[in-house]
Short mmCIF file of C-alpha atoms in Angstrom, two decimals:
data_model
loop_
_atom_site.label_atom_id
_atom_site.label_comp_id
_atom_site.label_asym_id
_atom_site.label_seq_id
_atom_site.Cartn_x
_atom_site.Cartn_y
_atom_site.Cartn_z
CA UNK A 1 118.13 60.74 -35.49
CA UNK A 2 121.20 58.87 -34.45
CA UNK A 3 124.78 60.58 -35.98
CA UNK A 4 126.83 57.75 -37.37
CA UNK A 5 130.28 57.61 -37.31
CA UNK A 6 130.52 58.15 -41.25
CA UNK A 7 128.25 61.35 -41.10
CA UNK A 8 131.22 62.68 -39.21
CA UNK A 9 134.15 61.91 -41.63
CA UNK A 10 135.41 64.91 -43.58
CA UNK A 11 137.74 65.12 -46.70
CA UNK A 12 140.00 66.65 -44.70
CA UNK A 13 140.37 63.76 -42.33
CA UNK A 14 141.41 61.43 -45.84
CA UNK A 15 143.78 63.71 -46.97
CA UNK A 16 145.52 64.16 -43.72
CA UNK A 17 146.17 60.26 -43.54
CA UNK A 18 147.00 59.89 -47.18
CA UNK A 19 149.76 62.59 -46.62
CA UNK A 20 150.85 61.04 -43.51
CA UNK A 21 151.54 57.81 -45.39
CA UNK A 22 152.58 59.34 -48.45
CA UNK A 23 155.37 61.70 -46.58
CA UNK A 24 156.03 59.35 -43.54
CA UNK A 25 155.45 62.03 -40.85
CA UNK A 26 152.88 63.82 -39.55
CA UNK A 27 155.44 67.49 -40.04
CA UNK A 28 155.92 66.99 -43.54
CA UNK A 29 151.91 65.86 -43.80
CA UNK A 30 151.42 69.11 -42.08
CA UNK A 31 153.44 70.90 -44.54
CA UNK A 32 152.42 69.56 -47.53
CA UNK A 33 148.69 70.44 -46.36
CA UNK A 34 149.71 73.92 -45.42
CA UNK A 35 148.60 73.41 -41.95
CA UNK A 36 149.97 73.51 -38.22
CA UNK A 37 151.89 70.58 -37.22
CA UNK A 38 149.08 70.86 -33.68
CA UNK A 39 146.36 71.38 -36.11
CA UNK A 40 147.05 68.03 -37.84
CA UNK A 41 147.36 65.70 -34.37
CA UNK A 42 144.25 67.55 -33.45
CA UNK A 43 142.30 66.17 -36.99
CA UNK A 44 144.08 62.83 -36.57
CA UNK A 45 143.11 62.12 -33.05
CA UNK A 46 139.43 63.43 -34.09
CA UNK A 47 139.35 61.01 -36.71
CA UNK A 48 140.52 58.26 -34.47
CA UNK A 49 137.99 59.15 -31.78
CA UNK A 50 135.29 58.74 -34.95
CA UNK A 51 136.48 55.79 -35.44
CA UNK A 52 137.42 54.05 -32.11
CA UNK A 53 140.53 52.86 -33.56
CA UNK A 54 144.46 54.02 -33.85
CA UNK A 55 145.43 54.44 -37.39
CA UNK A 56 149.34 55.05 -36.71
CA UNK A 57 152.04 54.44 -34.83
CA UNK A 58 154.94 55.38 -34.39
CA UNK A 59 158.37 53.54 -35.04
CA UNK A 60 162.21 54.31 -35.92
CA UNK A 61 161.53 54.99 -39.53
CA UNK A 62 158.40 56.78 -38.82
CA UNK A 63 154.85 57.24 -38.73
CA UNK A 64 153.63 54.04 -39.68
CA UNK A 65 149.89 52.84 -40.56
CA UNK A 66 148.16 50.28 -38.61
CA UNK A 67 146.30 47.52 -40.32
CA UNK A 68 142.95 49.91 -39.64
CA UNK A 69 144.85 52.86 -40.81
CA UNK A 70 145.62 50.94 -44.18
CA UNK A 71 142.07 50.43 -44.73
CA UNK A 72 141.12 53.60 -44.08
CA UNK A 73 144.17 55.36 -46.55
CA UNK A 74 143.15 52.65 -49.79
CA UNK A 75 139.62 53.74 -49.25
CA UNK A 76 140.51 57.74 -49.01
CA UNK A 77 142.60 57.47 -51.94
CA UNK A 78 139.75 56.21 -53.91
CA UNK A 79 137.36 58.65 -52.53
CA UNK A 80 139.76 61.77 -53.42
CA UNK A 81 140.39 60.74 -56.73
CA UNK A 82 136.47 60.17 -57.49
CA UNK A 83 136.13 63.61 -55.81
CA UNK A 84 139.20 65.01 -58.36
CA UNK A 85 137.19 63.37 -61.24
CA UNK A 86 133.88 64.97 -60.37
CA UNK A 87 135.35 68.46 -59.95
CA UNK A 88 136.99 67.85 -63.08
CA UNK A 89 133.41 66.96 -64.63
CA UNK A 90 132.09 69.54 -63.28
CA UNK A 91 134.65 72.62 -64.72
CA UNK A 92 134.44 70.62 -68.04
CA UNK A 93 131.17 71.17 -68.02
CA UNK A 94 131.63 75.15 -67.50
CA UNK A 95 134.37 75.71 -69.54
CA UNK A 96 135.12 72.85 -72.04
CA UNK A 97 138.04 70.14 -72.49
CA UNK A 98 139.73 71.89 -68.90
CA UNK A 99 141.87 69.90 -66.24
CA UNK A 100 144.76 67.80 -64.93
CA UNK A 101 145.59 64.37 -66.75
CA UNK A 102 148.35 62.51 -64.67
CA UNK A 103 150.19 60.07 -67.09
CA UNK A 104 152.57 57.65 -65.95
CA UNK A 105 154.55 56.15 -68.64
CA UNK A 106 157.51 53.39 -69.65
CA UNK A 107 160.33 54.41 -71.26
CA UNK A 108 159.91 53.00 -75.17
CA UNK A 109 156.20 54.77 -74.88
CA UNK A 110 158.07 57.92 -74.28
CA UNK A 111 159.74 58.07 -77.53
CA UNK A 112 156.47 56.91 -79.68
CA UNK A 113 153.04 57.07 -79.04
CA UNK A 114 152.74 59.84 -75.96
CA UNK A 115 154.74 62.34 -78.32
CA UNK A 116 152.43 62.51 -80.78
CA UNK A 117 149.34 62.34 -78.50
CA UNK A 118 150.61 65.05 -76.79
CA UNK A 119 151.06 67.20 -80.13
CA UNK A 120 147.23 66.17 -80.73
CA UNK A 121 146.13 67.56 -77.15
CA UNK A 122 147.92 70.62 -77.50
CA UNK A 123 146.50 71.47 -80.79
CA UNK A 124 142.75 70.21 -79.91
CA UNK A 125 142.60 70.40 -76.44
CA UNK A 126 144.83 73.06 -75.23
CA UNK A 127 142.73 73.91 -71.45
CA UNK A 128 144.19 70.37 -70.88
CA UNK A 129 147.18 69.98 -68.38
CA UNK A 130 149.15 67.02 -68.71
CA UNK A 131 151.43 65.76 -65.84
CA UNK A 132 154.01 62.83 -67.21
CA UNK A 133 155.99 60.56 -65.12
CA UNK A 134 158.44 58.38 -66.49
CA UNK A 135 159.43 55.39 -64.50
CA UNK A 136 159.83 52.02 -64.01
CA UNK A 137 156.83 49.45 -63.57
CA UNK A 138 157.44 48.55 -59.57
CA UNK A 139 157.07 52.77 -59.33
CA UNK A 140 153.73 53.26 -61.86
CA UNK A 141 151.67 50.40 -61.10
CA UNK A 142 151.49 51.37 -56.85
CA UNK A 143 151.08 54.80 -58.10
CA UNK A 144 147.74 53.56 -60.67
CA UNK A 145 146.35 51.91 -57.85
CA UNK A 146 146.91 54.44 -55.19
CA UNK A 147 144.66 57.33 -57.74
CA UNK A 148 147.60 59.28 -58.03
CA UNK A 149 147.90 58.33 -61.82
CA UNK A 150 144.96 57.89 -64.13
CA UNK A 151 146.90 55.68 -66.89
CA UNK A 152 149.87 54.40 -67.41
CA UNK A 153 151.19 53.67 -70.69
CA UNK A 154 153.81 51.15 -71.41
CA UNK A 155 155.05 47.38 -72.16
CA UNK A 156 154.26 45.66 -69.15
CA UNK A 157 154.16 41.25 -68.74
CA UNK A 158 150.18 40.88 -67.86
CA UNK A 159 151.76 38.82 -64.53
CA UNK A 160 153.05 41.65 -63.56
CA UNK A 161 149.53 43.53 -63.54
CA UNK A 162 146.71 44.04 -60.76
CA UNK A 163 143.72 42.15 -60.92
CA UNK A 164 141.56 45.62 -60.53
CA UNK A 165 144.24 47.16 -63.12
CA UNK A 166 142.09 47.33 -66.54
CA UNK A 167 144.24 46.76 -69.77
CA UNK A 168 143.60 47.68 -73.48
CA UNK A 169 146.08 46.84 -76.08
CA UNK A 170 147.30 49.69 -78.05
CA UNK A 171 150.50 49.05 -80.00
CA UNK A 172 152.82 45.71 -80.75
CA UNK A 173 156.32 46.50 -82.88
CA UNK A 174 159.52 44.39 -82.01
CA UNK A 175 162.59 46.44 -80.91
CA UNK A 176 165.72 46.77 -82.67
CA UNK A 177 169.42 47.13 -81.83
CA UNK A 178 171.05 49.77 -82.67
CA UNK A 179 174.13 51.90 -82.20
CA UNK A 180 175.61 55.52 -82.91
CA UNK A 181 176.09 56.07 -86.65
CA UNK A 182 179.37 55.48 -87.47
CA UNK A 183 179.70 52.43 -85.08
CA UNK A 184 182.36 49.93 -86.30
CA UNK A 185 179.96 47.15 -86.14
CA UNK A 186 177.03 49.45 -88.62
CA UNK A 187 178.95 48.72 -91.52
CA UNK A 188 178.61 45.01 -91.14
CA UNK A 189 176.53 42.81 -92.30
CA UNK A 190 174.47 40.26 -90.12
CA UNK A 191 175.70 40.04 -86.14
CA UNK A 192 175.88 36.48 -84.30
CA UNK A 193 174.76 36.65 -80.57
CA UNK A 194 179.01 35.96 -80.31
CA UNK A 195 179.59 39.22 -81.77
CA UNK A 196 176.72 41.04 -79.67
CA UNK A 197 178.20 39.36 -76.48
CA UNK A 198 181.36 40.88 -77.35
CA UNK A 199 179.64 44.13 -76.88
CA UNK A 200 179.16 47.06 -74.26
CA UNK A 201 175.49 47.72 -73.38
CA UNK A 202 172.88 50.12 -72.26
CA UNK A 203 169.94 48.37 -70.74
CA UNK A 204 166.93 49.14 -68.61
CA UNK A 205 166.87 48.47 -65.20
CA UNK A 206 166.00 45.14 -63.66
CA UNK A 207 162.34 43.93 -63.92
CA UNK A 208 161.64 45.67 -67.24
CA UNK A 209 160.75 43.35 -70.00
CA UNK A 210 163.06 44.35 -72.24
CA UNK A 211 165.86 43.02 -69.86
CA UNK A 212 164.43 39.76 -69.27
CA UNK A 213 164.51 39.09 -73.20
CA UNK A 214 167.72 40.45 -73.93
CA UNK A 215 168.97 37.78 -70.84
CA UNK A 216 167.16 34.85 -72.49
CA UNK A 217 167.45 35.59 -76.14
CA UNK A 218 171.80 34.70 -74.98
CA UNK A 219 170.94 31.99 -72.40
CA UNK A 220 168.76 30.14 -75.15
CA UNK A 221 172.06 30.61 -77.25
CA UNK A 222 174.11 29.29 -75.19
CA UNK A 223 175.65 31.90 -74.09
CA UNK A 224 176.57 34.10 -70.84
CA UNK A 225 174.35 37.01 -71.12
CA UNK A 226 176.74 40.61 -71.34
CA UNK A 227 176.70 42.51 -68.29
CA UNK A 228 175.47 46.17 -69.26
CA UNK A 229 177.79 48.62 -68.44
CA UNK A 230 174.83 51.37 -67.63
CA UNK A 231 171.54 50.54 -66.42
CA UNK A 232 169.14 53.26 -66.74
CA UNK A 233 165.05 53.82 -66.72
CA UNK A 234 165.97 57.05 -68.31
CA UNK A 235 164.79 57.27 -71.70
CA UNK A 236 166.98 60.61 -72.99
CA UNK A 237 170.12 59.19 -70.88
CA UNK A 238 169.66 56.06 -72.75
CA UNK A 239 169.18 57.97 -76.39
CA UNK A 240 172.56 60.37 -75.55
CA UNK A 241 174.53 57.32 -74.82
CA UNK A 242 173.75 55.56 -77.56
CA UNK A 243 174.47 58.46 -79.93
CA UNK A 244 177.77 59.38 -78.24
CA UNK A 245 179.47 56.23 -77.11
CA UNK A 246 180.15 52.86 -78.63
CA UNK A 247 177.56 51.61 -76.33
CA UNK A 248 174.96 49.35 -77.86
CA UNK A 249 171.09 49.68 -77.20
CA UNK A 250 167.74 48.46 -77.97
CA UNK A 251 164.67 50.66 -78.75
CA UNK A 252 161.58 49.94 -80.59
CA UNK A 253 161.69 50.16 -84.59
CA UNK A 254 159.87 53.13 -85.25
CA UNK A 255 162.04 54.70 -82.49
CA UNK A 256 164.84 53.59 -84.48
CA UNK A 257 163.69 54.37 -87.54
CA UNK A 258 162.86 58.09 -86.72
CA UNK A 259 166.79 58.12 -84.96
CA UNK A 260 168.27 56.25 -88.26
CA UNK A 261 166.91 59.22 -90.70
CA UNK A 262 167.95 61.96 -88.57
CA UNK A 263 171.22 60.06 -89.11
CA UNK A 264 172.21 59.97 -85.16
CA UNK A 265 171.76 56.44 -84.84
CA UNK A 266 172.05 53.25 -87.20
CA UNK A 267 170.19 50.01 -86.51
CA UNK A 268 172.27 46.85 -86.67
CA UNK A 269 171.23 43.50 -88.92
CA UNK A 270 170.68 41.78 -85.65
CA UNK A 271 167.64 39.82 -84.45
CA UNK A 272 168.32 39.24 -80.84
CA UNK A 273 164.57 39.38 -79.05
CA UNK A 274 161.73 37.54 -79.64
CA UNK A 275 158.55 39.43 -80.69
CA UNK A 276 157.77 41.42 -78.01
CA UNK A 277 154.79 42.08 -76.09
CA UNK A 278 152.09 44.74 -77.02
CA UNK A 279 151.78 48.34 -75.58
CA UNK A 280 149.18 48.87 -73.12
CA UNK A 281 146.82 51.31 -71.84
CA UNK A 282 146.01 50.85 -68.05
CA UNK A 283 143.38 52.41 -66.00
CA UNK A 284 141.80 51.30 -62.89
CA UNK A 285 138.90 49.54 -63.11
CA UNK A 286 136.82 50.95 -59.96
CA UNK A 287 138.10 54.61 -60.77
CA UNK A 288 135.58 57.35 -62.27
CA UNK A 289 137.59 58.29 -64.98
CA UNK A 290 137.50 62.05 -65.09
CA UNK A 291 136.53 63.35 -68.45
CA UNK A 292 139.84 65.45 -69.46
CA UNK A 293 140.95 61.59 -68.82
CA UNK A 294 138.68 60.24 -71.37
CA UNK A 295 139.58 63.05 -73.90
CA UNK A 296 143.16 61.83 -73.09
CA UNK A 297 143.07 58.26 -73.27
CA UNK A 298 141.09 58.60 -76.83
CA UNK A 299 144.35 60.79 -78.37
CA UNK A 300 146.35 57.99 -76.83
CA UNK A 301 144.62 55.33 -79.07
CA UNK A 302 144.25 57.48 -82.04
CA UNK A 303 148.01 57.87 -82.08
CA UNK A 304 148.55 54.19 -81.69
CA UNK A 305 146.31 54.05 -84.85
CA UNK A 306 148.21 56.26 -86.70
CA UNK A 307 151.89 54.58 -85.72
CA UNK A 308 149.80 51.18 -86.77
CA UNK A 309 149.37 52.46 -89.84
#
């Protein structure tokens, strides 16, 4: 019986060219995999020989994959994660609710539902390990497709989504403006887009939908949208700012709420956005969901039911 060139592949031979694209060298692949820098050209030429095609090359910036070698590293991602999920499966199996959940979330998800899904896990399912990232949508999205991720939580415009990216609808609340408590402007009464123009801002970084609004909401006024005077994706940098300086923000109301009764923050009679778009829970759709994942994901909509409510 003939061997085939797939009877030959190994997961080695996947990871080795997913860390060569992921770290951009074949070193710092080696490194990462805690082998040889020899022992890794050795695997990588192997796998080429399997193959009968070159995978990288080599260029000024660095090890770079050929059109081949990208088909190859989408496929191994895929494979490793399904591999990850049934491992997972398996221990859960042995031992309970035990594994790795990777979570990649937006910044106004931060502040409501994760927190208290995260209380929930830790009091249910404590064998659970939860790895969050916080980041901006052009950095989460690649990362959900790639399998590093297995949901990412957040606001995101449904353009800006994956066709293979599958999307449930968890939470919709408008956002409010707000400002430290004791602001001059919190002790007046209703604030024109003039007076809000007028104002220093805190805003999230470019492509986040909260920045798109708060530009139209003053072009369809007829006004020149204010230029923030910090940009950030980071949700605590954002908070302290807010709370310390005369910097204006926007976060969503029960965020604002929760900030107004501690007495930290105060939210301004000011209706500057449109309603916004709902929260979202994203998964891939040709992903094997492991089942610490599942466990997850199911917190993550019973704390959107309880925020609802």
């Amino acid at each position: 019986m003939a061997i085939l060139p797939e009877d030959r592949l190994k997961l080695r031979h996947f990871r080795l060219i997913v860390a060569i694209e992921d770290t951009g060298s074949m070193r710092k692949a080696a490194e990462e995999l805690g082998i040889t820098q020899p022992a890794a050209s050795n695997a990588l030429h192997e796998l080429e020989y399997i193959l009968g095609v070159s995978l990288f090359s080599r260029s000024r910036s660095g090890t770079e994959p050929t059109s081949f070698g990208k088909t190859l590293i989408k496929r191994g991602r895929f494979l490793l994660s399904n591999v990850r999920a049934t491992a997972d499966e398996i221990a859960q199996a042995k031992n309970g609710d035990v594994g790795e959940v990777h979570v990649g979330i937006l910044p106004a998800s931060a502040l409501t539902i994760l927190p208290l899904a995260i209380k929930r896990a830790t009091e249910t399912k404590p064998n659970i390990t939860l790895h969050v990232i916080e980041g901006a949508t052009g950095q989460l999205l690649p990362a959900l497709v790639r399998g590093e991720l297995d949901m990412v939580i957040g606001r995101i415009p449904a353009t800006q989504i994956p066709e293979n990216i599958d999307r449930e609808e968890l939470l919709a609340e408008p956002n409010e403006v707000v400002c430290r408590a004791g602001h001059p402007l919190a002790a007046r009464g209703r604030l024109t887009l003039a007076d809000l123009a007028e104002a220093k801002w805190i805003l999230p970084e470019e492509g986040a939908h909260l920045r798109s609004d708060f530009h139209a909401a003053f072009v369809h006024g007829g006004l020149r949208p204010p230029d923030p005077i910090v940009l950030t994706s980071s949700t605590v940098l954002r908070l302290t700012l807010i709370e310390t300086t005369d910097l204006l923000g926007m976060l969503t109301r029960r965020t604002a709420l929760q900030n107004q009764e501690r007495g930290t923050l105060a939210i301004l009679d000011a209706k500057l956005l449109s309603p916004t778009p709902p929260t979202l829970l994203l998964t891939r759709a040709d992903a094997i969901a492991t089942p610490v994942a599942s466990v997850f994901a199911e917190l993550i909509r019973e704390a959107s039911k309880t925020l609802e409510g």
